[in-house]
XYZ file of C-alpha atoms in Angstrom:
749
model
C 22.552 107.363 28.086
C 26.044 108.609 27.001
C 29.414 108.745 28.618
C 29.067 112.532 29.418
C 25.397 112.714 30.142
C 25.903 113.963 33.791
C 28.083 116.856 32.689
C 25.000 118.461 30.840
C 27.009 118.758 27.639
C 24.875 116.345 25.842
C 23.711 117.735 22.399
C 21.386 116.397 19.853
C 21.664 116.941 15.984
C 18.862 119.392 14.947
C 17.298 116.891 12.668
C 15.299 113.796 13.727
C 14.316 111.168 10.979
C 10.630 110.728 10.870
C 9.802 107.876 8.349
C 11.743 108.751 5.236
C 11.755 112.426 5.901
C 14.060 114.515 8.080
C 12.761 117.330 9.974
C 13.926 119.846 12.627
C 12.644 119.125 16.165
C 10.728 122.445 16.202
C 8.873 121.264 12.993
C 7.458 118.412 14.869
C 6.826 120.304 18.097
C 9.499 118.374 20.072
C 11.374 119.866 22.880
C 14.875 118.513 24.058
C 15.874 118.050 27.560
C 19.682 117.793 27.789
C 19.961 115.439 30.815
C 21.465 117.853 33.195
C 21.694 116.913 36.873
C 18.793 118.475 38.738
C 17.050 119.642 35.449
C 13.456 120.882 36.065
C 10.473 118.924 34.947
C 8.858 119.587 31.610
C 6.864 122.855 32.036
C 3.693 121.333 30.303
C 3.738 118.434 32.513
C 4.064 120.714 35.652
C 0.865 122.473 34.478
C -1.181 119.484 33.245
C -0.275 116.901 36.049
C 2.040 118.408 38.617
C 1.777 115.545 41.058
C 3.533 113.372 38.339
C 5.999 116.059 36.982
C 9.405 114.619 37.266
C 12.653 116.226 36.054
C 14.371 112.964 35.243
C 17.744 114.169 36.615
C 20.580 113.023 34.415
C 18.363 111.644 31.651
C 18.128 113.187 28.204
C 14.842 113.030 26.417
C 12.541 114.710 23.892
C 8.923 115.595 24.706
C 5.901 117.064 22.894
C 2.394 118.259 23.687
C -0.419 116.952 21.365
C 2.136 115.136 19.159
C 0.685 114.344 15.594
C 0.952 110.519 15.036
C 0.002 110.787 11.347
C -2.863 109.480 9.480
C -1.427 105.889 9.125
C -2.404 102.758 11.083
C 1.221 102.384 12.007
C 3.161 104.778 14.174
C 6.167 106.285 12.315
C 9.656 105.338 13.423
C 11.814 108.042 14.837
C 15.566 107.556 14.859
C 17.804 110.058 16.929
C 21.510 110.349 16.507
C 23.149 111.353 19.990
C 26.027 113.541 19.889
C 28.364 112.994 22.993
C 30.494 115.344 24.774
C 33.626 114.137 23.107
C 32.240 114.066 19.459
C 34.298 115.867 16.927
C 37.262 116.392 19.370
C 39.569 114.852 16.870
C 38.449 117.253 14.143
C 35.288 118.546 12.398
C 35.116 115.498 10.112
C 35.624 112.906 12.761
C 32.579 112.117 14.984
C 34.307 109.245 16.604
C 36.513 109.687 19.786
C 39.694 108.424 21.317
C 39.016 105.240 23.299
C 41.545 106.259 25.930
C 39.480 109.320 26.838
C 36.297 107.338 27.016
C 38.004 104.764 29.236
C 39.474 107.167 31.553
C 36.093 108.758 31.782
C 34.314 105.609 32.646
C 36.758 104.322 35.186
C 37.068 107.603 37.116
C 33.566 108.842 37.069
C 31.591 108.434 40.398
C 28.241 108.401 39.162
C 27.982 106.187 36.052
C 31.725 104.784 36.190
C 33.902 102.758 38.518
C 34.919 105.745 40.675
C 38.469 104.789 40.499
C 40.951 107.282 41.870
C 43.019 109.045 39.218
C 46.315 108.110 40.887
C 45.435 104.499 39.976
C 45.346 105.108 36.429
C 48.161 105.759 34.161
C 47.740 108.740 31.717
C 47.605 106.157 28.812
C 49.204 108.663 26.358
C 51.015 106.006 24.407
C 47.639 104.161 23.999
C 45.912 107.329 22.920
C 48.511 108.055 20.362
C 48.381 104.523 18.941
C 44.577 104.417 18.691
C 44.141 107.898 17.006
C 47.260 107.606 14.676
C 46.194 104.029 13.521
C 42.559 105.129 13.096
C 41.211 103.051 15.921
C 38.397 105.478 16.904
C 34.929 104.748 17.929
C 31.783 106.114 19.456
C 31.429 104.521 22.893
C 27.916 104.336 24.558
C 26.645 102.506 27.503
C 23.630 100.785 26.534
C 23.846 97.807 29.099
C 25.289 97.051 32.401
C 29.075 96.056 32.234
C 31.797 95.570 34.773
C 34.907 97.771 34.570
C 37.007 94.577 34.127
C 34.823 93.600 31.100
C 35.229 97.068 29.604
C 39.010 97.130 29.955
C 39.297 93.686 28.289
C 36.851 94.655 25.404
C 38.713 97.986 24.616
C 42.079 96.089 24.925
C 40.871 93.501 22.324
C 39.358 96.095 19.993
C 42.357 98.255 19.899
C 45.173 95.578 19.852
C 46.419 96.481 23.230
C 47.278 94.655 26.532
C 45.806 96.010 30.053
C 48.703 95.787 32.456
C 48.645 96.346 36.158
C 52.042 97.971 37.007
C 53.506 99.944 39.839
C 50.161 100.444 41.332
C 48.481 101.697 38.121
C 46.412 100.400 35.174
C 48.361 100.877 31.972
C 47.227 100.068 28.385
C 50.155 98.915 26.446
C 49.736 98.701 22.643
C 51.012 95.624 20.741
C 51.760 97.747 17.894
C 55.530 97.597 17.010
C 55.704 99.768 13.863
C 55.328 103.609 13.771
C 51.822 105.082 12.937
C 50.624 108.441 11.809
C 47.241 109.958 11.165
C 44.511 112.405 12.534
C 47.174 114.758 13.628
C 48.886 112.220 16.060
C 51.992 110.016 15.615
C 52.910 106.846 17.425
C 56.516 105.659 17.978
C 56.775 102.403 19.573
C 59.736 101.367 22.115
C 61.139 98.400 20.542
C 64.511 98.829 22.272
C 65.323 95.402 23.985
C 65.066 95.687 27.812
C 67.635 92.901 28.417
C 70.152 90.940 26.402
C 69.633 87.442 27.915
C 72.133 84.556 27.639
C 72.011 80.956 28.822
C 73.747 82.162 32.135
C 70.804 84.374 33.083
C 68.163 81.519 33.242
C 67.439 79.714 36.593
C 65.858 76.360 35.473
C 64.018 73.913 37.873
C 65.726 70.591 38.416
C 65.313 68.428 35.429
C 63.524 71.219 33.436
C 64.909 73.141 30.294
C 65.880 76.907 30.931
C 63.136 78.020 28.473
C 59.809 76.241 28.074
C 57.851 76.511 24.832
C 53.977 76.454 24.799
C 52.940 76.455 21.108
C 49.440 77.310 20.322
C 47.433 74.616 18.597
C 46.782 75.197 14.909
C 43.124 74.743 15.756
C 43.467 77.943 18.035
C 45.218 79.838 15.187
C 42.040 81.249 13.446
C 42.085 82.384 10.126
C 38.762 83.952 9.828
C 37.634 86.904 11.962
C 34.260 88.799 11.916
C 33.453 91.894 13.908
C 29.883 93.142 14.304
C 29.586 96.860 14.473
C 26.804 99.601 13.921
C 27.101 100.987 10.578
C 26.740 104.856 10.665
C 26.366 105.011 7.012
C 23.291 102.730 7.252
C 21.427 104.336 10.081
C 23.553 102.485 12.589
C 21.986 99.322 11.628
C 24.108 95.946 12.375
C 26.858 95.113 10.012
C 29.633 92.694 10.009
C 33.195 93.372 8.686
C 35.651 90.434 8.164
C 39.146 89.619 7.584
C 40.564 86.199 6.486
C 44.031 84.746 5.358
C 43.052 82.936 2.045
C 46.425 81.364 1.759
C 46.189 79.650 5.249
C 42.532 78.695 4.481
C 43.751 76.938 1.345
C 46.537 75.205 3.073
C 44.780 74.233 6.387
C 40.954 74.972 5.849
C 38.612 77.480 7.239
C 38.999 78.060 11.077
C 36.540 80.833 12.044
C 36.704 82.808 15.365
C 33.142 83.503 16.849
C 31.778 86.897 15.802
C 33.204 89.709 17.955
C 30.424 92.223 19.010
C 31.704 95.749 18.860
C 28.776 98.071 18.758
C 31.039 100.929 19.814
C 32.622 100.795 16.244
C 30.545 102.807 13.757
C 32.747 102.840 10.822
C 33.329 99.935 8.356
C 36.951 100.944 7.742
C 37.718 100.746 11.464
C 35.776 97.497 11.898
C 37.802 95.906 9.166
C 41.053 97.147 10.671
C 40.238 95.619 14.077
C 39.301 92.325 12.304
C 42.663 92.403 10.477
C 44.596 93.092 13.699
C 42.920 90.168 15.448
C 43.597 87.880 12.381
C 47.320 88.903 12.548
C 47.741 88.113 16.228
C 45.831 84.886 15.990
C 48.083 83.564 12.944
C 51.464 85.020 13.752
C 51.738 84.954 17.559
C 51.993 81.221 17.945
C 54.437 80.414 20.856
C 54.709 81.468 24.666
C 57.993 80.982 26.412
C 58.192 80.417 30.199
C 61.469 80.857 32.138
C 62.876 82.212 35.464
C 65.224 84.953 36.087
C 67.105 86.357 39.032
C 65.680 89.273 41.053
C 68.145 91.736 39.509
C 66.142 91.574 36.249
C 63.031 93.179 37.865
C 61.623 95.996 35.791
C 61.878 98.624 38.374
C 60.004 101.307 36.336
C 57.066 99.092 35.560
C 56.989 96.565 38.446
C 57.768 96.170 42.142
C 61.254 95.395 43.306
C 60.237 92.364 45.131
C 61.566 88.935 43.681
C 59.241 87.821 40.936
C 58.905 84.354 39.387
C 56.477 83.768 36.517
C 55.352 83.652 33.009
C 56.447 85.964 30.264
C 55.254 86.204 26.769
C 57.688 86.817 23.943
C 56.500 89.045 21.292
C 59.681 90.043 19.460
C 62.256 87.346 19.481
C 63.935 86.413 22.665
C 65.442 89.693 23.135
C 62.292 91.745 23.775
C 60.028 90.806 26.726
C 56.285 91.891 26.836
C 55.409 91.859 30.503
C 51.730 91.025 30.197
C 49.790 90.271 27.027
C 46.296 89.397 25.826
C 45.949 86.514 28.138
C 49.052 86.837 30.342
C 48.723 89.192 33.313
C 51.399 90.318 35.826
C 50.191 91.652 39.066
C 52.647 93.522 41.279
C 52.877 95.922 44.137
C 49.166 95.574 45.027
C 48.327 96.708 48.505
C 45.879 94.093 49.682
C 46.186 93.819 53.442
C 48.160 97.002 54.047
C 51.352 95.129 52.954
C 53.145 94.976 49.415
C 52.439 92.014 47.471
C 53.769 90.421 44.327
C 52.466 87.556 42.342
C 52.832 85.689 39.207
C 50.338 85.776 36.481
C 46.633 85.322 37.722
C 43.926 86.460 35.509
C 41.181 86.154 38.030
C 43.113 88.278 40.630
C 43.800 90.831 38.216
C 40.185 91.126 36.979
C 39.050 91.292 40.538
C 41.184 94.336 41.078
C 40.469 96.063 37.788
C 36.710 95.783 38.911
C 37.658 97.391 42.042
C 35.512 95.205 44.407
C 34.926 96.766 47.688
C 36.140 93.640 49.413
C 38.248 90.603 48.259
C 36.454 87.511 47.085
C 38.051 84.188 48.114
C 41.476 83.960 49.334
C 43.575 87.049 49.508
C 46.874 87.175 47.811
C 50.028 87.527 50.056
C 53.886 87.627 49.591
C 55.458 84.304 50.397
C 59.329 84.668 50.449
C 59.901 80.925 50.759
C 58.157 80.229 47.624
C 59.264 83.408 45.694
C 55.688 83.560 44.398
C 52.149 84.320 44.989
C 50.075 82.099 47.184
C 46.542 81.899 48.467
C 45.342 80.151 51.699
C 44.995 76.840 49.697
C 46.708 77.081 46.233
C 50.142 77.782 44.852
C 50.951 79.765 41.815
C 48.317 82.440 42.617
C 45.553 80.673 40.639
C 42.253 81.787 42.164
C 40.131 80.726 39.308
C 39.723 77.018 39.946
C 40.085 76.807 43.875
C 36.613 78.133 44.881
C 34.563 75.607 46.862
C 31.645 74.448 44.887
C 28.145 75.551 45.963
C 26.646 72.161 44.882
C 28.821 70.185 47.204
C 30.600 68.587 44.134
C 28.434 65.350 43.705
C 30.393 64.397 40.467
C 33.878 64.728 42.039
C 34.887 67.550 39.680
C 37.058 69.403 42.181
C 40.547 69.934 41.066
C 39.896 68.521 37.550
C 39.247 71.848 35.991
C 36.088 70.586 34.562
C 32.643 72.076 34.653
C 29.151 71.103 33.471
C 27.345 73.298 31.071
C 24.073 72.382 29.256
C 24.505 68.720 29.987
C 28.144 68.484 28.779
C 31.427 68.470 30.469
C 33.836 71.317 29.582
C 37.535 71.484 30.464
C 39.113 74.977 30.890
C 42.724 75.012 29.584
C 45.204 77.261 31.455
C 45.080 79.737 28.588
C 41.457 80.202 29.230
C 40.131 78.190 26.268
C 37.195 75.921 26.947
C 37.165 72.480 25.420
C 33.985 70.389 25.126
C 34.601 66.916 26.669
C 31.280 65.471 25.804
C 28.768 63.692 27.995
C 30.677 60.992 29.503
C 31.810 61.651 32.986
C 34.579 58.933 32.966
C 35.961 59.863 29.704
C 35.944 63.595 30.383
C 37.953 62.908 33.744
C 40.491 60.882 31.850
C 41.001 63.545 29.397
C 41.206 66.293 32.150
C 43.806 64.175 33.965
C 45.952 64.067 30.811
C 45.711 67.763 30.434
C 46.416 68.484 33.981
C 49.429 66.485 33.657
C 50.060 65.212 37.182
C 52.623 62.683 36.189
C 54.700 65.434 34.220
C 53.816 63.707 30.890
C 54.172 67.001 28.982
C 55.691 66.229 25.473
C 55.425 62.433 25.714
C 53.419 60.294 23.270
C 50.526 60.198 25.763
C 50.419 63.892 25.943
C 50.665 64.426 22.186
C 47.967 61.932 21.539
C 45.621 64.188 23.622
C 46.638 67.271 21.485
C 46.063 64.988 18.361
C 42.634 64.030 19.339
C 41.709 67.577 20.130
C 42.806 68.485 16.592
C 40.777 65.427 15.107
C 37.677 66.739 16.808
C 38.002 70.053 15.016
C 38.609 68.334 11.782
C 35.456 66.282 12.289
C 33.479 69.572 12.811
C 34.960 70.934 9.740
C 33.992 67.920 7.725
C 37.616 66.913 6.793
C 37.548 63.802 9.098
C 34.893 61.073 9.774
C 33.435 60.713 13.168
C 34.230 56.916 12.869
C 37.957 57.594 12.257
C 37.961 59.761 15.413
C 36.279 57.075 17.361
C 38.796 54.583 16.240
C 41.790 56.662 17.215
C 40.122 57.461 20.654
C 39.864 53.837 21.168
C 43.211 52.738 20.188
C 44.800 55.654 22.163
C 42.964 54.797 25.341
C 44.833 55.521 28.478
C 44.375 52.108 29.868
C 45.092 50.316 26.511
C 48.340 48.586 25.257
C 49.469 51.334 22.846
C 50.063 53.931 25.511
C 51.164 51.338 27.998
C 53.971 50.573 25.641
C 54.780 53.918 24.074
C 52.929 56.450 26.465
C 55.979 57.592 28.578
C 58.367 57.976 25.616
C 58.837 61.108 23.635
C 58.339 60.917 20.011
C 61.899 61.339 18.754
C 62.789 58.351 20.995
C 60.594 55.862 19.072
C 62.755 53.811 16.655
C 61.447 51.363 14.122
C 62.726 48.502 16.155
C 60.324 49.741 18.869
C 57.319 49.535 16.461
C 58.409 46.113 15.241
C 58.697 44.737 18.672
C 55.277 46.020 19.650
C 53.760 44.430 16.540
C 55.464 41.006 17.208
C 54.784 40.997 20.960
C 51.212 41.653 20.235
C 51.008 38.793 17.729
C 52.383 36.315 20.287
C 49.711 37.437 22.575
C 47.007 36.628 19.955
C 46.142 40.176 18.810
C 48.036 40.660 15.654
C 45.264 42.655 13.756
C 44.465 45.016 16.573
C 48.175 45.608 16.946
C 48.198 46.578 13.185
C 45.307 49.194 13.860
C 47.315 50.613 16.786
C 50.449 51.042 14.811
C 48.507 53.017 12.205
C 46.941 55.237 14.827
C 50.523 55.819 16.288
C 51.732 56.609 12.685
C 48.956 59.013 12.069
C 49.760 60.840 15.171
C 53.456 60.984 14.363
C 52.944 62.243 10.919
C 50.672 64.852 12.203
C 53.457 65.974 14.511
C 55.880 66.187 11.567
C 53.373 67.791 9.222
C 52.316 70.533 11.483
C 55.898 71.563 12.771
C 55.383 70.238 16.318
C 58.054 67.529 15.966
C 61.439 68.061 17.832
C 64.361 69.030 15.644
C 65.675 66.183 13.732
C 62.583 64.106 13.984
C 61.448 64.139 10.356
C 60.895 60.362 9.476
C 57.993 58.512 10.847
C 59.364 55.259 12.480
C 56.017 53.380 11.739
C 56.233 53.499 8.036
C 57.204 50.656 5.810
C 60.010 52.824 4.482
C 61.603 52.577 7.933
C 61.640 48.821 7.636
C 58.561 47.948 9.704
C 56.354 45.054 8.579
C 52.814 44.711 9.706
C 51.393 41.398 11.201
C 49.836 39.134 8.654
C 46.036 39.294 8.966
C 43.505 36.623 8.157
C 41.206 37.649 5.375
C 37.423 37.985 5.530
C 36.531 35.262 3.155
C 32.789 34.769 4.256
C 30.465 34.646 1.248
C 26.838 34.489 2.014
C 25.106 32.065 -0.428
C 21.761 32.978 -1.926
C 20.107 30.147 0.192
C 21.488 31.693 3.437
C 20.442 35.221 2.375
C 16.954 34.265 1.498
C 16.400 32.204 4.658
C 17.635 35.057 6.895
C 15.561 37.739 5.089
C 12.489 35.744 5.453
C 12.990 35.375 9.293
C 14.008 39.053 9.729
C 11.750 42.103 10.532
C 11.176 45.035 8.232
C 14.189 47.115 9.389
C 16.561 44.273 8.939
C 15.209 43.298 5.627
C 15.547 46.962 4.299
C 19.109 47.161 5.712
C 20.064 43.740 4.080
C 18.746 44.960 0.643
C 20.222 48.480 0.646
C 23.743 47.052 1.477
C 23.532 44.133 -0.883
C 22.367 46.496 -3.818
C 24.336 49.556 -3.225
C 27.624 47.975 -1.945
C 28.081 50.770 0.655
C 29.172 50.547 4.250
C 26.178 50.147 6.485
C 27.443 51.631 9.733
C 28.437 55.032 8.418
C 26.707 55.546 5.159
C 23.509 53.407 4.574
C 22.077 54.306 8.177
C 22.733 57.895 7.643
C 20.611 58.218 4.334
C 17.451 60.290 4.440
C 15.038 61.540 1.858
C 17.313 64.482 1.437
C 19.859 62.223 -0.299
C 17.348 61.518 -3.084
C 18.028 63.768 -6.068
C 16.689 64.231 -9.724
C 19.548 63.772 -12.224
C 19.556 63.135 -15.969
C 15.842 62.396 -16.209
C 15.882 59.976 -13.311
C 16.416 59.767 -9.488
C 19.584 58.954 -7.818
C 20.775 58.325 -4.144
C 23.385 61.028 -3.917
C 25.769 61.047 -0.877
C 29.478 61.425 0.061
C 31.309 58.232 1.360
C 32.290 58.845 4.892
C 35.559 56.849 4.488
C 36.874 57.986 1.178
C 35.399 61.390 0.762
C 34.067 60.429 -2.714
C 30.862 61.691 -4.013
C 28.561 58.744 -5.248
C 25.361 58.868 -7.241
C 23.477 55.555 -7.384
C 20.606 55.242 -9.848
C 17.205 54.458 -8.238
C 16.022 51.857 -10.570
C 14.304 48.377 -10.263
C 14.008 46.694 -6.874
C 16.274 49.415 -5.229
C 13.764 52.035 -6.372
C 10.830 50.112 -4.920
C 12.629 49.510 -1.695
C 13.232 53.204 -1.103
C 9.901 54.315 -2.054
C 8.172 51.954 0.205
C 10.559 53.210 3.223
C 10.071 56.871 2.479
C 6.387 56.705 1.832
C 4.067 59.090 0.028
C 4.864 62.020 2.214
C 8.716 62.010 2.941
C 10.038 63.488 6.159
C 13.163 65.318 4.922
C 15.406 64.591 7.782
C 14.195 61.237 8.827
C 16.451 58.254 8.177
C 15.296 55.846 5.400
C 15.938 52.978 7.860
C 14.035 54.180 10.863
C 12.039 52.980 14.036
C 8.378 53.152 14.356
C 8.977 56.503 16.154
C 10.943 57.737 13.197
C 14.363 57.609 14.947
C 17.585 56.416 13.485
C 18.768 52.812 14.227
C 22.295 52.441 15.609
C 24.372 49.906 13.869
C 25.068 47.968 16.956
C 21.235 47.691 17.391
C 20.570 46.649 13.912
C 23.396 44.083 13.791
C 21.756 42.570 17.085
C 18.673 42.159 15.185
C 20.316 40.394 12.298
C 22.140 37.902 14.671
C 18.719 37.123 16.244
C 17.241 36.377 12.724
C 20.288 34.134 11.878
C 19.813 32.197 15.194
C 16.121 31.699 14.467
C 16.909 30.135 11.067
C 19.592 27.825 12.527
C 17.142 26.737 15.352
C 14.526 25.944 12.811
C 16.892 23.875 10.550
C 18.253 22.059 13.469
C 14.804 21.142 14.619
C 14.046 19.954 10.945
C 17.479 18.730 10.193
C 17.800 21.142 7.437
C 20.944 22.246 5.598
C 21.493 25.659 7.423
C 21.533 24.193 10.964
C 25.402 24.836 11.255
C 25.299 28.106 9.176
C 28.241 30.422 10.019
C 27.147 33.829 11.239
C 27.412 36.910 9.169
C 27.163 40.673 9.378
C 25.674 43.419 7.344
C 29.169 44.300 5.940
C 29.509 40.632 4.519
C 26.350 41.542 2.188
C 28.509 44.259 0.816
C 31.025 41.627 -0.364
C 28.293 39.283 -1.387
C 26.849 42.173 -3.770
C 30.164 42.946 -5.319
C 31.046 39.054 -5.802
C 27.455 38.470 -7.335
C 27.790 41.431 -9.818
C 31.256 40.014 -10.914
C 29.889 36.500 -11.246
C 26.919 37.915 -13.216
C 29.434 39.441 -15.829
C 29.306 43.081 -14.702
C 32.480 44.958 -15.635
C 34.858 45.400 -12.780
C 34.958 49.179 -13.424
C 31.299 49.381 -12.620
C 31.819 47.427 -9.388
C 34.709 49.828 -8.601
C 32.671 52.930 -9.240
C 29.759 51.625 -6.905
C 32.448 50.547 -4.133
C 34.119 53.896 -4.403
C 37.490 52.269 -4.718
C 40.231 54.562 -6.121
C 42.101 51.570 -7.672
C 40.688 48.602 -9.539
C 43.111 46.116 -7.991
C 41.445 47.005 -4.694
C 38.010 45.943 -6.033
C 39.491 42.642 -7.552
C 41.230 41.635 -4.308
C 37.932 42.530 -2.394
C 35.826 40.032 -4.875
C 38.522 37.220 -4.957
C 38.737 37.220 -1.164
C 35.193 35.858 -1.052
C 35.040 33.807 -4.282
C 37.404 31.055 -4.934
C 36.574 29.578 -8.508
C 36.854 25.795 -8.694
C 40.024 24.976 -10.576
C 39.588 22.450 -13.406
C 42.214 19.598 -13.764
C 44.067 18.738 -17.030
C 41.615 16.656 -18.943
C 44.089 16.254 -22.047
C 44.154 12.579 -22.975
C 47.784 11.137 -23.420
C 48.206 9.526 -26.753
């Protein structure tokens, strides 16, 4: 029940809450058993039923004879507050305890803990001073099963501390780099630089820079953290404390981290402090640097003297090295097979050792002097996390891809431990995984950055700041087998010049694809602008080479000049089914995009406004909010489609089963209706036998043009289309309607 239950020092407050009244145990006829090992059975039970009288060794409980349940039909709730052995050890006004004492007890205890020998654990005095001085105290209680590794990780995260295995011991090293004082303790961090490194000290691999930077994606820099805790001031009910950076939210949008469950925290002040520390680390620790050093730079007092090559995380400039970190582990001097071992960062190996498993799982670590690193029987770099043989025989061929299947979707595990949703398409997931795995050393190239760009776009779609259609377009243009990456993929962004972009446009125009090349240029431009805007671009790369300001000229495009006549519209409408008719009328009368707006409308978009009803929605492309009055024919159409009993989330244009139509499916139905009209007119030698085909998008142009010809003000058409500029609406109409020019009829005298 409690950390110190076996030591028979468990105490209970003298009061127990019954309903809304507090009473002493004796007043309610309750007896208290402390949970001592070998405690005797309850005396009443021994007399009344000696065959079933158990002492419940090690379990604290209360008991009563002929307990009064009250006169109510409902049994009263009783809430007990448990006081553990370490309570008030920090003072008479502080019921919470030092986390370091709780962790040491749990790791060393042989009955309810991990039974780890004390010489395998550091005294953790620095961590203790930091937690107490900073006020990071809590009330730990084991209420469910948890592994030692999970326990260490949890306490490390809640107390802004890195668990590190060093010199054969587990150490807890605080990230705090400023002095703290409180509750009678002081913490003074050691911020003295360990080494003063220059370019002469690094050992770069051939063709590699001496120091590599891995910068966290802005999507991973969360600006809103929430911590769930048990509020002692509210009878230990669940409460949530939060911390957020409003300036970053205003600049980049809200990016929330999942709620952190911390039931060991019972004070709102502590919970808010924990959330704030998590927020600061997320926003301000943005880069990880990787480099190699000679053997004489080994930290003898913290790590083994064997040659080590691995990853270090810089937390204070390049002059202070934090060996370890929240997700960077350093395992050294571990006796696995009776021989000394050293290895690079391996999270899975460290967790296995922290859990103190009785036997190693999978391949054992061993020192390999030829590679100056840690190896397993099958893998280099000491990575045990992805090398296990799949129990299912790997029917999907996911071995080596870092992909896993969860709930019908493919997920990719990044090397920093983050999981990314890759969707349900196996081929697409493998393509994305291949890019992330970087077998061709594509890091930093246009191909690599496109992967990062698309990941950021997915998050923007989830946040509602980018449309799904735009993301789909970007993903199509940046396909690994497409012409854009075939041309630019192996280049670095700062190598692209305006002449390269212009050559790409002209070459593709010669191949008969001028318009797709324009769209691909726009996609490349968006990615490069994102690089510059988010600070990811290399120094000196500050001008987008795809922009017109750089001298690039797009390929000329043929305008969409198809105008659907009234006769064509009526003939196809009469030949079409109900869904196509409804789609034709909605597009024609609202002038909205069918594929992303019209097909998404549901009865939830129908609102009351100014004494009437409107169709209210946000245009997916422009983000503009549009309210269209439901009057006349449009009102009748919507009423007939919705019915007398609307289904709130059912699309207005829906199948017989109530499901949504896809734009592709509805367009195919429209084309079949057009073909039926043409076939009938061919047979009857009618005027529409050679009618050009048209799509639902063409009916938007017809609607705007017909309103213009009927004398509607251009401003009204602009409002309905959602165009920001009136000139855009004028061009949109004139592309489809060419007024017949009248000759000069003046007679010459």
